[in-house]
Short mmCIF file of C-alpha atoms in Angstrom, two decimals:
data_model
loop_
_atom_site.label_atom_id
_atom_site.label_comp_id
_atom_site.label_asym_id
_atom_site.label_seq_id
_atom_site.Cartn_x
_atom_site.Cartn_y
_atom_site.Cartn_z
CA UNK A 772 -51.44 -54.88 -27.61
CA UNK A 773 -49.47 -53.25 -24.85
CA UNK A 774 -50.85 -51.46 -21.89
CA UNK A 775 -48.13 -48.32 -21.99
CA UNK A 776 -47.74 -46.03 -24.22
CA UNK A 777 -44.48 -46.24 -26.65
CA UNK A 778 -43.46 -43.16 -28.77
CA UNK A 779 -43.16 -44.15 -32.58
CA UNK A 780 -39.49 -42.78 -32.46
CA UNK A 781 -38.24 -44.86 -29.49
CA UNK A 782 -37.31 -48.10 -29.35
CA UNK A 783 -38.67 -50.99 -26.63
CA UNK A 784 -36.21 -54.48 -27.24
CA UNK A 785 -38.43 -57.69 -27.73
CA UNK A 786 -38.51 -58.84 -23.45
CA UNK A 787 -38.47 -56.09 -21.59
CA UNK A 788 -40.99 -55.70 -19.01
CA UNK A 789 -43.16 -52.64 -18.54
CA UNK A 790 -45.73 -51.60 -16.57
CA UNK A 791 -49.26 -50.80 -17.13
CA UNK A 792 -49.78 -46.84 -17.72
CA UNK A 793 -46.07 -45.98 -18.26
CA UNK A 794 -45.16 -43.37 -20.75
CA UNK A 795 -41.79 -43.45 -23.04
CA UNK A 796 -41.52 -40.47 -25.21
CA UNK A 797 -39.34 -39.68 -28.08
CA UNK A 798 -36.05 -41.17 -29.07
CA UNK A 799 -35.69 -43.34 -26.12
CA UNK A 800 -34.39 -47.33 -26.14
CA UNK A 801 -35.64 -49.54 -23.61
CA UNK A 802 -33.01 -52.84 -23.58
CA UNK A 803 -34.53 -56.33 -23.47
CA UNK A 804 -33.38 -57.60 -20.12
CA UNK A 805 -35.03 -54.39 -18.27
CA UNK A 806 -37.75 -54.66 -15.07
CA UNK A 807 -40.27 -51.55 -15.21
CA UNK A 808 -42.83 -50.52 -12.43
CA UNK A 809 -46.21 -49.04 -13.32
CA UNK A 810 -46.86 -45.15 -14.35
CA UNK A 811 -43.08 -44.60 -14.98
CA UNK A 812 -42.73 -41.21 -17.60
CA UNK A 813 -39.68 -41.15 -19.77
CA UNK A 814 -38.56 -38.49 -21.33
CA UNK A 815 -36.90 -37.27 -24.53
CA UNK A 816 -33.76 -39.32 -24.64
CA UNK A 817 -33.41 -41.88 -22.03
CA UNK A 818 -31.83 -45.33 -22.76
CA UNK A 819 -32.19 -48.52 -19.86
CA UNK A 820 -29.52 -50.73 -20.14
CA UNK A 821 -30.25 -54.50 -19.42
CA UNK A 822 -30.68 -55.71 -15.68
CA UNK A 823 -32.00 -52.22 -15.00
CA UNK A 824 -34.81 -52.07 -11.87
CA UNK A 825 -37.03 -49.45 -12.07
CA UNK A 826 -40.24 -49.24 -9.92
CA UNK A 827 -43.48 -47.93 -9.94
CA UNK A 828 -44.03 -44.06 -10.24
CA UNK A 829 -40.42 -42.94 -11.26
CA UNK A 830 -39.98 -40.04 -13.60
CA UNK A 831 -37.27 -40.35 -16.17
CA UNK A 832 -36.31 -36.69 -17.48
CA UNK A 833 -34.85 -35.78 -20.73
CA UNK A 834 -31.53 -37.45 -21.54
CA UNK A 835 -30.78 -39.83 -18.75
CA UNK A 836 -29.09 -43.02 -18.93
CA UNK A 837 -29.79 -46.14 -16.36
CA UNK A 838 -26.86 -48.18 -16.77
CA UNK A 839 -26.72 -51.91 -15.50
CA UNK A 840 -26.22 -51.71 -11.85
CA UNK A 841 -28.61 -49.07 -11.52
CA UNK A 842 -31.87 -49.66 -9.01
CA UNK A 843 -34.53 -47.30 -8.98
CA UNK A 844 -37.21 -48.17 -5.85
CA UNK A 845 -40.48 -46.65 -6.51
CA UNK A 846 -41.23 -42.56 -6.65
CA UNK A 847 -37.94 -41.83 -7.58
CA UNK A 848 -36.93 -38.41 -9.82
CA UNK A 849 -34.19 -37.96 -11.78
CA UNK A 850 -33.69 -34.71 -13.28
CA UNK A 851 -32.79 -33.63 -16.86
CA UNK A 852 -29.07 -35.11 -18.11
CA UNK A 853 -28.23 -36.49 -14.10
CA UNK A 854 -25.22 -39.31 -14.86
CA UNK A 855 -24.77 -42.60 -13.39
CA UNK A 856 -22.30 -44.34 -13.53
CA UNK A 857 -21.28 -48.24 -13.30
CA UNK A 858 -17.37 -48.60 -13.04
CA UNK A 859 -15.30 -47.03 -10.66
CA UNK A 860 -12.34 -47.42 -12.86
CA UNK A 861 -12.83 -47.35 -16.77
CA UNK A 862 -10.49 -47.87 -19.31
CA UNK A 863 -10.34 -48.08 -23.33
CA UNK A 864 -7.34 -50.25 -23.43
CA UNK A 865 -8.74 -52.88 -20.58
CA UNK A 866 -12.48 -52.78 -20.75
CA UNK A 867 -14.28 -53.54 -17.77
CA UNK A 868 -17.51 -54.12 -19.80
CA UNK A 869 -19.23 -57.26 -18.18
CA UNK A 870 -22.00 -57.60 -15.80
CA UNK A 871 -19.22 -58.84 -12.81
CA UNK A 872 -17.57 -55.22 -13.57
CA UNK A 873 -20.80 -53.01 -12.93
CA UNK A 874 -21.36 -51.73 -9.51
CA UNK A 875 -24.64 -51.35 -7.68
CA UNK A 876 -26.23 -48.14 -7.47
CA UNK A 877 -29.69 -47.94 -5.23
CA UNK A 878 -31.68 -45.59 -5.27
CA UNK A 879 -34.43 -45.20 -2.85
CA UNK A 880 -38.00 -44.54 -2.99
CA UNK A 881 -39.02 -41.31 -2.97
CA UNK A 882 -35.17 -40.19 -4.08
CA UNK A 883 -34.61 -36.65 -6.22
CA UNK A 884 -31.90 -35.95 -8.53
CA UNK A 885 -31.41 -32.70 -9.83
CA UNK A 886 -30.38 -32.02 -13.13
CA UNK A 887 -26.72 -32.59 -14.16
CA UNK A 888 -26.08 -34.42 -10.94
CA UNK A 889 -23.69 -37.02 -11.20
CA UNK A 890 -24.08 -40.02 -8.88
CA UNK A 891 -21.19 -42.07 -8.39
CA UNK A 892 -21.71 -45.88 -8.81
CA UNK A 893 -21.42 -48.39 -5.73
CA UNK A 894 -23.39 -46.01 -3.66
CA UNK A 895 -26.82 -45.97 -1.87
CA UNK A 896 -29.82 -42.95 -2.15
CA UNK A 897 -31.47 -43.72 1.20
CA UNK A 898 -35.24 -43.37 1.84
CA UNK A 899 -36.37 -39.76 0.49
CA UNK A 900 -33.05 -38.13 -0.52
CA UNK A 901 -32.37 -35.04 -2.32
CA UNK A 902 -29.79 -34.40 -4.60
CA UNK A 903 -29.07 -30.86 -5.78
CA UNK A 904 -28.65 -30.03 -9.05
CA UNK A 905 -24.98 -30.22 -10.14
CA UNK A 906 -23.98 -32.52 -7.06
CA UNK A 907 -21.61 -35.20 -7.53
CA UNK A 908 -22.20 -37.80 -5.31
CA UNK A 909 -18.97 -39.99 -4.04
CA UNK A 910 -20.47 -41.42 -0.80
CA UNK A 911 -24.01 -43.01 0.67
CA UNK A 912 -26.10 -40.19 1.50
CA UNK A 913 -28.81 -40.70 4.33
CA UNK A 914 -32.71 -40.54 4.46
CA UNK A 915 -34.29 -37.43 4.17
CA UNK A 916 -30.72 -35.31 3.71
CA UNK A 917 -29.98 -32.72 1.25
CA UNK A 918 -26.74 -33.07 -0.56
CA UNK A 919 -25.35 -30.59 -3.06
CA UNK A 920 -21.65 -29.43 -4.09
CA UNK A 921 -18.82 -31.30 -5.35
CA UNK A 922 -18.15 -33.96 -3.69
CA UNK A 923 -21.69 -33.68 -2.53
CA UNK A 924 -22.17 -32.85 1.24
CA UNK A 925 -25.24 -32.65 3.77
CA UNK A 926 -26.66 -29.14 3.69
CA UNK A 927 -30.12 -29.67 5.33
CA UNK A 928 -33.17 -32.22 5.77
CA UNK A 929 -35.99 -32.76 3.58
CA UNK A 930 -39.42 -34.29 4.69
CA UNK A 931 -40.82 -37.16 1.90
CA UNK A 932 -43.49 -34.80 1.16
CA UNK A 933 -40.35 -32.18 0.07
CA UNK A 934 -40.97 -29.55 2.99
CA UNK A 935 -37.38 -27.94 4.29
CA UNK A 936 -37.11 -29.54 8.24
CA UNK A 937 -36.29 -27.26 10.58
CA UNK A 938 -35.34 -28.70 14.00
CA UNK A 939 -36.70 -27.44 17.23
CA UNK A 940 -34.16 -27.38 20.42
CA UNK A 941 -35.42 -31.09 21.44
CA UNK A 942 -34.22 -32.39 17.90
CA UNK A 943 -38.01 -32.18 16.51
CA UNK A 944 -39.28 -30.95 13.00
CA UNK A 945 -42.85 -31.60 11.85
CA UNK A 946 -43.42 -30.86 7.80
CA UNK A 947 -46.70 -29.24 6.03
CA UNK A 948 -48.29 -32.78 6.35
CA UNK A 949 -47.94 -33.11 9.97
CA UNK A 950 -45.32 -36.01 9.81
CA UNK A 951 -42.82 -35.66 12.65
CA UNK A 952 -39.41 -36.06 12.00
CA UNK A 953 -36.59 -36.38 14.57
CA UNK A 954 -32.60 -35.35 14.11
CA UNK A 955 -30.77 -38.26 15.81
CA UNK A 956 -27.07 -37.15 14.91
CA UNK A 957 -25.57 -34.64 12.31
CA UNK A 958 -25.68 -37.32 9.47
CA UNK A 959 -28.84 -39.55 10.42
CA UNK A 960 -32.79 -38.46 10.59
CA UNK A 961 -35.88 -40.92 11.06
CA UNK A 962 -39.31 -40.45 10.68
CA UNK A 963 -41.87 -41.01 13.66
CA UNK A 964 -45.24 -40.07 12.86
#
């Protein structure tokens, strides 16, 4: 008896480890040598390749792979058909195919993806990041920014609870919550209250 839910059409490899009160709908496959969090939702399509991290609260859309390298922290949204990838360099003819060959890819909690994003592997989704939908991201992008375009580039600043920032003459921006955010340079905000 498992406590999360498994869609008749999907399948779940004997070891991997699942949370309590995650969902994985149809046609998904869920490797053996997989770590995920609690009340993750997977949608139509998804496969989680072994030594995948995934924590608690993510949301999986339809038709995303999480290749091994890939780290997912906790509240973390990945639109419909977003793309990671795991070697900088592929090739047919000399496969680079083994664990020592995959790149690290974090993603942050409270990251979004948008859908058909591509996200470049060996970089880092800070705290709260938002990725457009279509962006392909080459490079690190900071807490709180929003990134879109190809190669992806800061285009504005997003509180966690999702609220455009818009910065006051002192460098100030408070979001629909009442959580202050302050603009430190052009590529770096925090969060103070």
């Amino acid at each position: 008896m498992t406590n999360y839910f498994v869609h008749e059409s999907s399948y779940v490899d004997e070891g991997a480890d699942i949370g309590k009160g995650t969902k994985i709908w149809h046609f998904c496959h869920i490797f053996a040598k997989v770590k995920i969090g609690e009340n993750c939702i997977f949608g139509q399509n998804v496969l989680v390749a072994n030594n995948v991290v995934i924590g608690n609260n993510c949301k999986i859309q339809n038709n995303v792979s999480l290749y091994e390298g890939v780290i997912l922290e906790d509240y973390v949204f990945c639109g419909p058909s977003m793309v990671f990838t795991n070697v900088k360099t592929p090739r047919c003819e000399f496969p680079r195919n083994t664990s020592n060959d995959y790149q690290k890819t974090l993603v942050k909690r409270g990251s979004s993806i948008g859908a058909n994003a591509t996200i470049v592997c060996g970089v880092t989704l800070h705290e709260s990041a938002f990725v457009a939908a279509g962006a392909v991201v080459t490079k690190d992008v900071p807490s709180y920014a929003m990134v879109a375009g190809v190669p992806a580039k800061i285009i504005g600043w997003m509180s966690a609870y999702g609220d455009v920032l818009k910065f006051d003459t002192d460098g100030y921006a408070v979001d629909s919550t009442g959580t202050k955010y302050q603009k430190i340079s052009e590529t770096e905000v925090i969060r103070v209250a």
